[in-house]
Amino acid sequence: MVNHMVQHDVLDRIYSALADSTRRDILTRLGEGPASIGELAEPHGMTLTGMTKHVRVLEDAGLVRTEKVGRSRQCRLGDERLDDAMAWISFYQRLWERRLDGLEAYFTLQRGTEE
Amino acid sequence: MVNHMVQHDVLDRIYSALADSTRRDILTRLGEGPASIGELAEPHGMTLTGMTKHVRVLEDAGLVRTEKVGRSRQCRLGDERLDDAMAWISFYQRLWERRLDGLEAYFTLQRGTEE
DNA sequence: ACGACACTGAACCGATCGGTGCAATGACAG
DNA sequence: CTGTCATTGCACCGATCGGTTCAGTGTCGT
């Protein structure tokens, strides 16, 4: 019964985390495998402090999971939180398709991307 | 050959447009059909000025198309710009799946959501 | 124990954001 | 023409953002 109104806070965090090209780069980089804060910071010519904050944002959004190992912190991709974001987008796309079909009164559509 | 690196500006605009629950509500509302600025503003108890700015953000992101008709402005859903956002998210998800599969060296994967 | 190393907390900075109020502007009704 | 209505431009406000520097804190190597 997973209604599509996930909980706005969650979507806020996910989308605003994605709304920054540095953060998207981080995700792409982590797609190649885990990395430390320093390894993430270097290619962007950014301070460790700055990168720490970016990673924190991604972690708060559930997109990245980190673990302190020794004196460095290992960052990996998080659990598949993007499903929420994806679901909302496809919900929107469904609305858009409906606009094409010209069905304006029909607003039930509970079945969709969510089960 | 639409590489997935769409152009960061575009994704920045799309995702930050989506990163606000008011704006997501607007999109949902527009899914029911076109509306004026006033009609959009009223359910949020928001100033017309404020709503105008939100709509502008959505329009700059290509998510909404507007047209001035008489003394009011009609807002409808825009072209399917969300494909870009969707493509990037599924690119990420592909990375995530790859992480599950433990294939870390394999980084070709040009086929995907984009044609 | 000592120093180098990787990160983090706090304070700060300029820019952007979400929102407001106020004063145009432009269209419609009479 | 006059007044009303819908929207918009401008200036402003406090909050958040992306980024920095600087001073810790904890860990590793010797």
Coordinates of C-alpha atoms (C1' of nucleotides) in Angstrom, one line a residue:
Chain A
M1 CA 0.0 0.0 0.0
V2 CA 3.1 2.1 -0.3
N3 CA 1.4 5.3 -1.3
H4 CA 3.5 7.5 -3.5
M5 CA 3.6 10.4 -1.0
V6 CA 6.8 8.8 0.4
Q7 CA 7.4 11.5 3.0
H8 CA 8.5 14.8 1.7
D9 CA 11.6 15.1 3.9
V10 CA 13.1 12.1 2.3
L11 CA 12.6 13.3 -1.3
D12 CA 13.8 16.7 -0.3
R13 CA 17.0 15.2 0.9
I14 CA 17.5 12.9 -2.0
Y15 CA 16.8 15.4 -4.7
S16 CA 18.8 18.2 -3.1
A17 CA 21.7 15.8 -2.6
L18 CA 21.5 15.0 -6.4
A19 CA 21.2 18.6 -7.3
D20 CA 25.0 19.2 -7.1
S21 CA 27.3 18.0 -9.8
T22 CA 30.1 17.4 -7.3
R23 CA 27.9 15.0 -5.4
R24 CA 26.7 13.3 -8.6
D25 CA 30.4 12.8 -9.5
I26 CA 31.0 11.3 -6.1
L27 CA 28.3 8.7 -6.6
T28 CA 29.7 7.9 -10.0
R29 CA 33.1 7.5 -8.5
L30 CA 31.8 5.3 -5.8
G31 CA 30.3 3.2 -8.5
E32 CA 33.8 2.1 -9.4
G33 CA 34.3 1.0 -5.8
P34 CA 34.7 2.3 -2.3
A35 CA 36.9 5.3 -1.6
S36 CA 38.2 7.4 1.3
I37 CA 37.4 11.1 1.8
G38 CA 40.8 12.0 0.6
E39 CA 40.5 10.0 -2.6
L40 CA 37.2 11.6 -3.3
A41 CA 38.5 15.1 -2.5
E42 CA 41.6 15.0 -4.6
P43 CA 40.2 14.9 -8.2
H44 CA 38.0 17.9 -7.3
G45 CA 40.8 19.9 -5.9
M46 CA 38.7 20.3 -2.8
T47 CA 39.4 20.5 0.9
L48 CA 39.0 17.4 3.0
T49 CA 36.6 19.4 5.1
G50 CA 34.5 20.3 2.1
M51 CA 34.4 16.7 0.9
T52 CA 33.4 15.5 4.3
K53 CA 30.4 17.8 4.2
H54 CA 29.4 16.5 0.7
V55 CA 29.7 12.9 1.9
R56 CA 27.6 13.8 4.9
V57 CA 24.9 15.2 2.7
L58 CA 24.8 12.0 0.6
E59 CA 24.8 9.9 3.7
D60 CA 21.9 11.8 5.2
A61 CA 20.0 11.1 2.0
G62 CA 20.8 7.4 2.4
L63 CA 22.7 7.4 -0.9
V64 CA 26.0 6.6 0.6
R65 CA 27.1 4.5 3.5
T66 CA 30.4 5.2 5.3
E67 CA 32.4 3.4 7.9
K68 CA 35.4 4.6 9.8
V69 CA 38.3 2.2 9.3
G70 CA 41.5 3.1 10.9
R71 CA 42.2 6.8 10.5
S72 CA 40.4 7.1 7.2
R73 CA 36.7 6.8 6.4
Q74 CA 35.5 4.3 3.8
C75 CA 32.6 5.5 1.6
R76 CA 30.6 3.1 -0.5
L77 CA 27.3 3.4 -2.3
G78 CA 24.3 3.2 0.1
D79 CA 21.2 1.1 0.0
E80 CA 18.9 1.6 -3.0
R81 CA 17.2 4.7 -1.6
L82 CA 16.9 6.1 -5.1
D83 CA 13.9 3.9 -5.6
D84 CA 11.9 6.6 -3.8
A85 CA 13.2 9.3 -6.1
M86 CA 12.7 7.1 -9.1
A87 CA 9.1 6.2 -8.0
W88 CA 8.2 9.9 -7.7
I89 CA 9.6 10.7 -11.1
S90 CA 7.7 8.0 -12.8
F91 CA 4.6 9.0 -11.0
Y92 CA 5.2 12.4 -12.5
Q93 CA 5.8 10.9 -15.9
R94 CA 2.6 9.0 -15.6
L95 CA 0.8 12.3 -15.0
W96 CA 2.5 13.6 -18.1
E97 CA 1.4 10.7 -20.2
R98 CA -2.1 11.2 -18.9
R99 CA -2.0 14.8 -20.0
L100 CA -1.2 13.5 -23.5
D101 CA -4.2 11.2 -23.3
G102 CA -6.4 14.1 -22.4
L103 CA -7.9 12.3 -19.4
E104 CA -8.2 15.1 -17.0
A105 CA -10.9 13.9 -14.6
Y106 CA -9.4 10.5 -14.0
F107 CA -7.2 10.9 -10.9
T108 CA -7.2 7.5 -9.2
L109 CA -4.2 5.7 -10.5
Q110 CA -2.9 4.1 -7.3
R111 CA -1.2 1.4 -9.1
G112 CA 2.1 2.5 -10.6
T113 CA 5.8 2.2 -9.9
E114 CA 5.2 1.3 -6.3
E115 CA 3.7 -2.1 -5.8
Chain B
M1 CA 25.2 8.5 -28.9
V2 CA 23.5 10.5 -26.1
N3 CA 26.2 10.0 -23.5
H4 CA 24.8 10.0 -20.0
M5 CA 26.8 13.1 -19.0
V6 CA 23.8 15.2 -20.1
Q7 CA 25.3 18.5 -19.2
H8 CA 25.5 19.2 -15.5
D9 CA 23.6 22.5 -15.6
V10 CA 20.5 20.7 -16.8
L11 CA 20.5 18.1 -14.1
D12 CA 21.3 20.8 -11.5
R13 CA 18.2 22.7 -12.5
I14 CA 16.0 19.7 -12.7
Y15 CA 17.0 18.1 -9.4
S16 CA 17.0 21.3 -7.4
A17 CA 13.6 22.1 -8.9
L18 CA 12.4 18.8 -7.6
A19 CA 14.1 19.2 -4.2
D20 CA 11.2 21.3 -2.9
S21 CA 7.9 19.8 -1.8
T22 CA 5.9 22.9 -2.8
R23 CA 7.3 22.5 -6.3
R24 CA 6.6 18.8 -6.4
D25 CA 3.0 19.6 -5.3
I26 CA 2.8 22.0 -8.2
L27 CA 3.7 19.3 -10.6
T28 CA 1.2 17.0 -9.1
R29 CA -1.5 19.7 -9.3
L30 CA -0.6 20.4 -12.9
G31 CA -1.1 16.7 -13.6
E32 CA -4.7 17.3 -13.0
G33 CA -4.7 20.0 -15.7
P34 CA -3.5 23.5 -16.4
A35 CA -3.8 26.2 -13.7
S36 CA -3.1 29.9 -13.2
I37 CA -0.6 31.3 -10.8
G38 CA -3.4 32.2 -8.5
E39 CA -4.9 28.8 -8.5
L40 CA -1.6 27.3 -7.8
A41 CA -0.8 29.7 -5.0
E42 CA -4.1 29.4 -3.1
P43 CA -3.9 25.9 -1.7
H44 CA -0.5 26.7 -0.3
G45 CA -1.5 29.9 1.3
M46 CA 1.3 31.6 -0.6
T47 CA 1.8 34.9 -2.1
L48 CA 1.3 35.3 -5.9
T49 CA 4.9 36.6 -6.0
G50 CA 6.2 33.5 -4.3
M51 CA 4.3 31.2 -6.5
T52 CA 5.5 33.1 -9.6
K53 CA 9.0 32.4 -8.5
H54 CA 8.4 28.7 -8.0
V55 CA 6.8 28.4 -11.4
R56 CA 9.8 30.2 -12.9
V57 CA 12.1 27.7 -11.4
L58 CA 10.1 24.8 -12.8
E59 CA 10.0 26.5 -16.1
D60 CA 13.7 27.1 -16.2
A61 CA 14.1 23.4 -15.6
G62 CA 11.9 22.6 -18.5
L63 CA 9.4 20.8 -16.3
V64 CA 6.6 23.3 -16.8
R65 CA 5.5 25.3 -19.8
T66 CA 3.6 28.6 -19.3
E67 CA 1.7 30.9 -21.6
K68 CA 0.3 34.3 -20.8
V69 CA -3.4 34.3 -21.7
G70 CA -5.3 37.5 -21.0
R71 CA -4.3 38.9 -17.6
S72 CA -3.4 35.5 -16.1
R73 CA -0.8 33.0 -16.9
Q74 CA -1.6 29.4 -17.8
C75 CA 0.8 26.8 -16.5
R76 CA 0.9 23.2 -17.8
L77 CA 3.3 20.4 -17.5
G78 CA 6.3 20.8 -19.8
D79 CA 8.0 18.5 -22.2
E80 CA 9.4 15.3 -20.8
R81 CA 12.6 16.7 -19.6
L82 CA 12.5 14.3 -16.7
D83 CA 13.9 11.7 -19.0
D84 CA 17.3 13.3 -18.3
A85 CA 16.9 13.0 -14.6
M86 CA 15.5 9.5 -14.9
A87 CA 18.4 8.5 -17.1
W88 CA 20.9 9.6 -14.6
I89 CA 19.2 7.9 -11.7
S90 CA 19.1 4.6 -13.6
F91 CA 22.7 5.1 -14.5
Y92 CA 23.4 5.3 -10.8
Q93 CA 21.2 2.3 -10.1
R94 CA 23.1 0.4 -12.7
L95 CA 26.3 1.2 -10.8
W96 CA 24.7 0.0 -7.6
E97 CA 23.7 -3.3 -9.2
R98 CA 27.2 -3.6 -10.4
R99 CA 28.4 -3.2 -6.9
L100 CA 26.2 -6.0 -5.9
D101 CA 27.6 -8.2 -8.6
G102 CA 31.1 -7.3 -7.4
L103 CA 32.3 -6.4 -10.8
E104 CA 34.5 -3.4 -10.0
A105 CA 36.8 -3.3 -13.0
Y106 CA 34.1 -3.4 -15.6
F107 CA 33.3 0.2 -16.4
T108 CA 32.2 0.3 -20.0
L109 CA 28.4 0.0 -19.8
Q110 CA 27.5 2.5 -22.5
R111 CA 24.3 0.9 -23.3
G112 CA 21.7 1.8 -20.7
T113 CA 18.7 4.1 -20.3
E114 CA 19.9 6.4 -23.1
E115 CA 19.6 4.9 -26.6
Chain C
dA1 C1' 56.5 8.4 23.0
dC2 C1' 56.7 11.2 18.7
dG3 C1' 55.5 12.8 14.5
dA4 C1' 53.0 12.4 10.4
dC5 C1' 48.5 11.4 8.6
dA6 C1' 43.2 11.4 7.7
dC7 C1' 39.6 13.3 9.2
dT8 C1' 36.3 16.4 11.8
dG9 C1' 34.2 20.5 14.5
dA10 C1' 33.6 25.3 14.7
dA11 C1' 33.6 29.7 12.9
dC12 C1' 33.3 32.2 9.1
dC13 C1' 32.3 34.0 4.1
dG14 C1' 29.7 35.2 -0.1
dA15 C1' 25.9 33.4 -2.8
dT16 C1' 21.6 31.4 -3.4
dC17 C1' 16.9 30.2 -1.6
dG18 C1' 12.2 30.5 0.0
dG19 C1' 9.4 33.8 1.2
dT20 C1' 7.5 38.5 2.0
dG21 C1' 5.5 43.5 0.9
dC22 C1' 5.1 47.1 -2.2
dA23 C1' 4.7 49.5 -6.5
dA24 C1' 4.3 48.9 -11.3
dT25 C1' 2.1 46.9 -15.6
dG26 C1' -1.4 45.1 -18.6
dA27 C1' -6.1 43.3 -19.5
dC28 C1' -11.0 43.3 -18.7
dA29 C1' -15.7 45.3 -17.3
dG30 C1' -18.6 49.0 -17.4
Chain D
dC1 C1' -11.6 56.6 -18.8
dT2 C1' -11.7 54.3 -14.5
dG3 C1' -11.4 50.8 -11.4
dT4 C1' -10.4 46.1 -10.5
dC5 C1' -7.9 42.0 -11.1
dA6 C1' -3.7 38.8 -12.1
dT7 C1' 0.7 38.9 -12.4
dT8 C1' 5.4 40.6 -12.0
dG9 C1' 9.9 43.4 -10.8
dC10 C1' 12.4 45.1 -7.0
dA11 C1' 14.1 45.3 -2.6
dC12 C1' 14.4 43.1 1.4
dC13 C1' 14.8 39.3 5.1
dG14 C1' 16.5 35.2 7.6
dA15 C1' 18.1 30.5 6.5
dT16 C1' 20.7 27.3 4.1
dC17 C1' 24.6 26.1 0.9
dG18 C1' 29.2 25.3 -0.9
dG19 C1' 33.3 26.3 0.3
dT20 C1' 37.3 27.9 3.1
dT21 C1' 40.8 28.1 7.3
dC22 C1' 42.3 26.7 11.7
dA23 C1' 42.6 24.0 15.6
dG24 C1' 41.7 19.7 17.4
dT25 C1' 41.2 14.3 17.8
dG26 C1' 42.4 9.8 16.9
dT27 C1' 45.5 6.3 14.4
dC28 C1' 49.5 4.5 12.4
dG29 C1' 54.6 3.8 11.9
dT30 C1' 58.9 3.8 14.0

